[in-house]
Amino acid sequence: MTSRGTPSRFLRSVLQNGVGRYVCQLKRISIVFSKKAQSSLGARDFIEEGVVDYANKNPGTVVYVSPQPCRVPKIVAEYLNGNVREETITSKTSQQISELLTKLTNQSGLEIIRIRKPFHTDSPSIQGLWHPFTNRPLSIGPIRPQKPDSQ
Amino acid sequence: MSASMAYAGLWRTCRMLLPRHHVLSPAAIRTQSSASGDLMPWTSLSRPPWPEQPSPYSAEEEQSRHAAVVSTVNQRINLRDFGRLFAVVHFAGRQWKVTGEDLILIENHIEAECGERIRMEKVLLVGAEDFTLIGRPLLGKELVRVEATVIEKTESWPKVHMRFWKRHRFQRKRIIIQPQTVLRINGIELAPRLT
């Protein structure tokens, strides 16, 4: 739809990721596939070859492999902020599945909707916010406290 | 947000550090011929709307004042007497005003993995609360160091690109998904001899 009809959010990160250490936001990956169906062929190939390397490369992510009788093989990714993403891998090759997995690993769990601004700061002004009197000399003289006339 | 470079004819973008003898009287500028080529055309923004006041200081006094300002700023930098720094950085075809701990979204793919530190080299301006260092156009790499971490490499939301001509039975629809990178600026370091 249009950007006005769809939800939107501001750019942010989960729990100030990156200020100190970078933490991979992917918590758990479950690969659901079937042992016999043709659509799970790529998934089976990937599990034969690439799953162990992927699990070793990402020590912070738990990988679950569950063969079930299912029509549609999918990957269920759970993130540290609680969001769950499901991607179907019907008739995908092993190479495509590994690329999809790297993409899911590099994402944080925030929703993929329109991001309103491409920047975010917690301290927007350092030298002070501009107001119309900044850098203007006074039109009247220097302001001093009024001396009482009776003195 | 952009730190625009100086055009000689626009007073709003001119820096106060430009030598005074470039500013001629309005009558003198108008009588210049266009064949000289190095003067911008005279517009309503060529001079500020307030009357121009000649500087009450002589040339030597001005030079000594400038030297005093420069030495104060250098002392501040050597003693690290500044608080939070901000910088204007040219990155990915755009200029960003950047502080520590803030986020930036780049609409393309960067050749660095998630979690890697990146140094941004094109720094145009660095400022603290009391002083600003303006580069011409860039500041030296041994003066400023701006570091960032790659946090996230995602794809954008599916944008609809539609073309439609009415009464011509023409419409095309395309979904555009762009790669995005999110950077977290770790910090800005300022030192006279930093590499």
XYZ file of C-alpha atoms in Angstrom:
346
model
C 0.000 0.000 0.000
C 1.103 3.606 0.387
C 3.309 4.813 3.170
C 0.326 6.622 4.669
C -1.845 3.533 4.734
C 0.751 1.242 6.271
C 2.218 1.413 9.781
C 5.515 3.194 10.313
C 8.109 3.516 13.032
C 11.195 5.514 13.897
C 14.706 4.179 13.498
C 15.868 2.532 16.672
C 17.919 -0.343 17.916
C 17.112 -2.994 20.476
C 18.530 -1.989 23.886
C 21.227 0.360 22.483
C 22.950 -2.463 20.605
C 26.355 -1.306 19.432
C 27.111 1.318 22.062
C 29.100 -1.196 24.053
C 29.310 -4.585 22.420
C 27.426 -5.767 19.328
C 25.027 -8.629 20.099
C 23.487 -10.738 17.355
C 19.750 -10.294 17.653
C 18.739 -13.705 16.381
C 17.807 -15.978 19.276
C 16.518 -19.180 17.744
C 16.106 -20.717 14.297
C 13.838 -23.698 13.644
C 13.972 -25.401 10.274
C 10.726 -27.272 9.688
C 10.838 -29.600 6.716
C 9.567 -32.923 5.483
C 11.648 -36.034 4.993
C 10.085 -37.156 1.745
C 8.389 -34.258 -0.055
C 9.881 -32.703 -3.171
C 9.512 -29.128 -1.924
C 11.854 -29.815 0.978
C 14.676 -31.001 -1.255
C 16.694 -27.805 -0.838
C 16.096 -27.872 2.895
C 17.370 -31.422 3.143
C 20.468 -30.546 1.122
C 21.118 -27.545 3.306
C 20.797 -29.632 6.434
C 23.239 -32.172 5.039
C 25.867 -29.589 4.122
C 25.477 -26.127 5.580
C 23.634 -26.231 8.889
C 26.592 -27.269 11.011
C 28.831 -24.530 9.557
C 26.090 -21.981 10.127
C 25.636 -23.066 13.728
C 29.367 -22.886 14.352
C 29.624 -19.429 12.814
C 26.806 -18.037 14.970
C 27.410 -19.294 18.492
C 24.746 -17.017 19.940
C 21.911 -18.558 17.924
C 20.251 -21.893 18.704
C 19.420 -24.015 15.664
C 16.554 -26.507 15.823
C 16.026 -28.979 13.020
C 12.622 -30.639 13.064
C 11.565 -33.031 10.342
C 7.797 -33.274 10.374
C 5.203 -34.383 7.877
C 4.381 -30.947 6.473
C 3.443 -29.630 3.046
C 5.309 -26.351 3.278
C 8.855 -26.272 4.622
C 9.667 -23.134 6.556
C 12.227 -21.391 8.711
C 10.970 -19.828 11.934
C 13.306 -17.141 13.312
C 12.846 -15.740 16.800
C 14.569 -12.541 17.884
C 15.669 -11.131 21.204
C 12.874 -8.572 21.325
C 10.269 -11.344 20.970
C 9.340 -10.947 17.308
C 8.892 -14.117 15.278
C 9.431 -14.281 11.525
C 8.443 -17.205 9.322
C 9.891 -17.639 5.861
C 8.842 -20.436 3.532
C 11.625 -22.246 1.714
C 9.480 -24.202 -0.756
C 11.534 -25.281 -3.766
C 14.575 -23.253 -2.816
C 18.089 -24.502 -3.345
C 20.570 -24.959 -0.547
C 22.461 -21.827 -1.647
C 19.326 -19.699 -1.512
C 18.472 -21.034 1.919
C 21.897 -20.145 3.274
C 21.608 -16.613 1.853
C 18.218 -16.285 3.480
C 19.696 -17.389 6.755
C 22.489 -14.797 6.590
C 19.886 -12.150 5.867
C 17.849 -13.208 8.891
C 20.973 -13.263 11.058
C 21.930 -9.724 10.088
C 18.485 -8.344 10.893
C 17.351 -7.167 14.249
C 13.856 -8.243 15.164
C 12.214 -4.866 14.543
C 9.346 -4.799 12.045
C 10.087 -4.187 8.378
C 7.810 -1.217 7.901
C 8.417 2.316 6.742
C 11.099 4.053 8.788
C 10.213 7.687 9.203
C 13.674 9.220 9.556
C 17.030 7.730 8.550
C 18.689 8.953 11.733
C 18.118 8.960 15.470
C 19.881 10.990 18.175
C 19.418 11.195 21.882
C 21.304 14.498 22.123
C 20.206 16.590 19.146
C 21.691 19.894 20.259
C 25.145 20.519 21.695
C 25.661 24.235 21.236
C 22.088 25.023 22.204
C 18.928 25.189 20.122
C 18.613 28.182 17.849
C 16.019 30.796 18.780
C 15.492 34.136 17.034
C 17.644 36.009 19.565
C 20.745 33.844 19.045
C 23.678 35.813 17.645
C 21.753 39.062 17.479
C 23.115 42.132 19.306
C 20.722 43.881 21.643
C 18.738 46.686 20.030
C 18.581 48.560 23.346
C 21.688 49.127 25.435
C 23.061 46.751 28.053
C 20.363 45.858 30.550
C 21.195 46.894 34.140
C 19.083 46.720 37.298
C 17.137 49.938 37.812
C 18.588 52.350 40.379
C 15.884 53.679 42.777
C 15.396 57.432 42.143
C 15.144 58.385 45.818
C 18.886 57.679 46.200
C 21.783 19.516 8.462
C 24.192 20.159 5.610
C 27.283 22.248 6.043
C 27.228 24.133 2.758
C 30.416 25.506 1.360
C 30.908 29.246 0.879
C 29.712 30.994 -2.192
C 31.252 34.445 -2.272
C 28.015 36.187 -3.197
C 25.762 34.706 -0.496
C 26.326 36.273 2.933
C 24.347 33.584 4.689
C 26.928 30.929 3.921
C 30.048 33.039 4.078
C 32.412 32.419 6.949
C 33.632 35.238 9.147
C 37.199 34.049 8.600
C 37.262 35.271 5.005
C 39.652 38.230 4.604
C 37.910 41.558 4.880
C 39.367 43.104 1.752
C 37.168 40.933 -0.428
C 34.065 42.849 0.690
C 33.746 45.891 -1.527
C 31.237 48.696 -1.318
C 27.973 48.068 -3.183
C 28.659 50.824 -5.701
C 32.063 49.391 -6.535
C 30.627 45.928 -7.069
C 27.950 47.182 -9.428
C 30.452 48.955 -11.606
C 32.501 45.789 -12.064
C 32.103 44.367 -15.498
C 30.864 40.833 -15.973
C 33.982 40.055 -18.006
C 36.042 39.722 -14.809
C 34.276 36.463 -14.099
C 35.150 35.903 -10.464
C 32.296 37.908 -8.902
C 28.877 36.413 -8.339
C 25.850 38.353 -9.637
C 24.422 40.835 -7.184
C 21.217 39.498 -5.612
C 19.118 40.338 -2.597
C 21.122 37.842 -0.562
C 24.526 39.194 -1.508
C 24.810 41.282 1.622
C 23.095 41.033 5.013
C 20.034 43.258 5.591
C 21.688 45.151 8.451
C 24.025 48.072 7.666
C 27.625 47.108 7.212
C 29.817 48.431 9.997
C 33.537 48.753 9.371
C 35.612 46.881 11.908
C 36.788 49.180 14.740
C 40.103 47.319 14.969
C 43.166 47.789 12.812
C 44.739 44.958 10.881
C 47.383 44.197 13.537
C 44.800 44.184 16.294
C 42.640 41.801 14.309
C 45.570 39.507 13.717
C 46.432 39.467 17.392
C 42.780 38.765 18.273
C 42.687 35.882 15.800
C 45.923 34.494 17.243
C 44.450 34.716 20.749
C 41.331 32.797 19.644
C 43.431 30.136 17.945
C 45.658 29.698 20.991
C 42.637 29.430 23.325
C 41.067 26.753 21.170
C 44.353 24.851 20.915
C 44.749 24.973 24.668
C 41.247 23.627 25.136
C 41.957 20.787 22.751
C 45.268 19.928 24.407
C 43.748 19.902 27.862
C 40.712 17.962 26.544
C 38.468 20.563 28.104
C 35.440 19.865 25.905
C 32.280 17.852 26.589
C 30.239 16.173 23.914
C 31.473 16.605 20.332
C 29.465 16.647 17.154
C 30.749 16.276 13.594
C 29.486 16.732 10.055
C 30.515 13.671 8.101
C 30.232 12.980 4.367
C 29.173 9.350 3.967
C 27.252 7.428 1.317
C 26.699 10.530 -0.810
C 25.109 12.498 1.998
C 26.249 14.720 4.865
C 25.172 13.757 8.366
C 25.409 15.709 11.609
C 26.595 13.091 13.991
C 27.269 12.716 17.753
C 28.268 9.725 19.793
C 25.693 6.967 20.341
C 23.389 7.916 17.536
C 21.973 5.832 14.681
C 22.233 6.296 10.924
C 20.408 4.411 8.174
C 22.232 3.939 4.854
C 20.146 2.849 1.864
C 22.712 0.515 0.373
C 24.978 -2.402 1.156
C 28.272 -1.798 2.949
C 31.200 -4.203 2.668
C 31.475 -4.869 6.357
C 29.917 -7.559 8.514
C 27.588 -6.903 11.425
C 29.561 -5.923 14.474
C 32.583 -4.507 12.641
C 33.960 -1.074 13.416
C 34.247 1.461 10.614
C 36.150 4.720 10.548
C 34.549 7.611 8.647
C 37.270 9.647 7.039
C 35.565 12.591 5.357
C 34.885 14.943 8.250
C 33.882 18.474 7.317
C 33.273 20.067 10.683
C 33.774 19.245 14.344
C 32.180 21.215 17.139
C 32.023 21.275 20.893
C 30.005 23.567 23.084
C 32.459 26.472 22.981
C 34.358 26.108 19.732
C 33.976 24.693 16.213
C 36.616 23.515 13.800
C 35.608 24.004 10.175
C 37.483 22.183 7.457
C 38.311 23.568 4.032
C 36.602 21.376 2.910
C 37.828 18.440 5.029
C 39.605 18.211 8.353
C 42.807 16.252 8.691
C 42.741 12.570 9.504
C 45.244 13.103 12.291
C 42.910 15.610 13.930
C 39.518 13.882 14.089
C 38.493 10.257 14.336
C 34.839 9.222 13.857
C 34.118 5.552 14.476
C 30.950 3.586 13.833
C 29.732 -0.002 14.241
C 27.552 -1.844 11.753
C 24.507 -2.976 13.745
C 22.058 -4.319 11.235
C 21.919 -5.162 7.537
C 18.296 -5.538 6.465
C 16.083 -4.819 3.557
C 13.700 -1.914 3.313
C 9.953 -2.285 3.418
C 8.463 -3.230 0.017
C 7.950 0.106 -1.741
C 5.400 0.256 -4.549
C 6.601 1.904 -7.759
C 3.561 2.406 -9.985
C 3.203 4.253 -13.266
C -0.216 5.072 -14.582
C -1.392 7.141 -17.526
C -5.068 7.852 -17.513
C -7.129 7.057 -20.583
C -4.156 5.226 -22.162
C -4.614 1.796 -20.565
C -1.061 1.981 -19.262
C -0.095 0.901 -15.801
C 3.022 -0.790 -14.479
C 3.546 -1.885 -10.926
C 6.875 -2.831 -9.377
C 7.866 -3.631 -5.816
C 11.240 -2.204 -4.821
C 13.157 -3.628 -1.876
C 16.483 -1.973 -1.119
C 19.254 -3.215 1.123
C 19.759 -1.072 4.205
C 22.531 -0.793 6.757
C 22.199 0.683 10.224
C 25.299 2.225 11.773
C 25.789 3.215 15.392
C 28.301 6.050 15.821
C 30.546 4.964 18.664
C 32.335 8.225 19.238
C 34.234 11.210 17.963
C 37.810 11.766 19.097
C 39.661 15.028 18.711
C 43.382 15.323 19.275
C 46.171 17.321 17.655
C 48.259 14.302 16.789
C 45.826 11.448 16.260
C 45.991 8.941 13.383
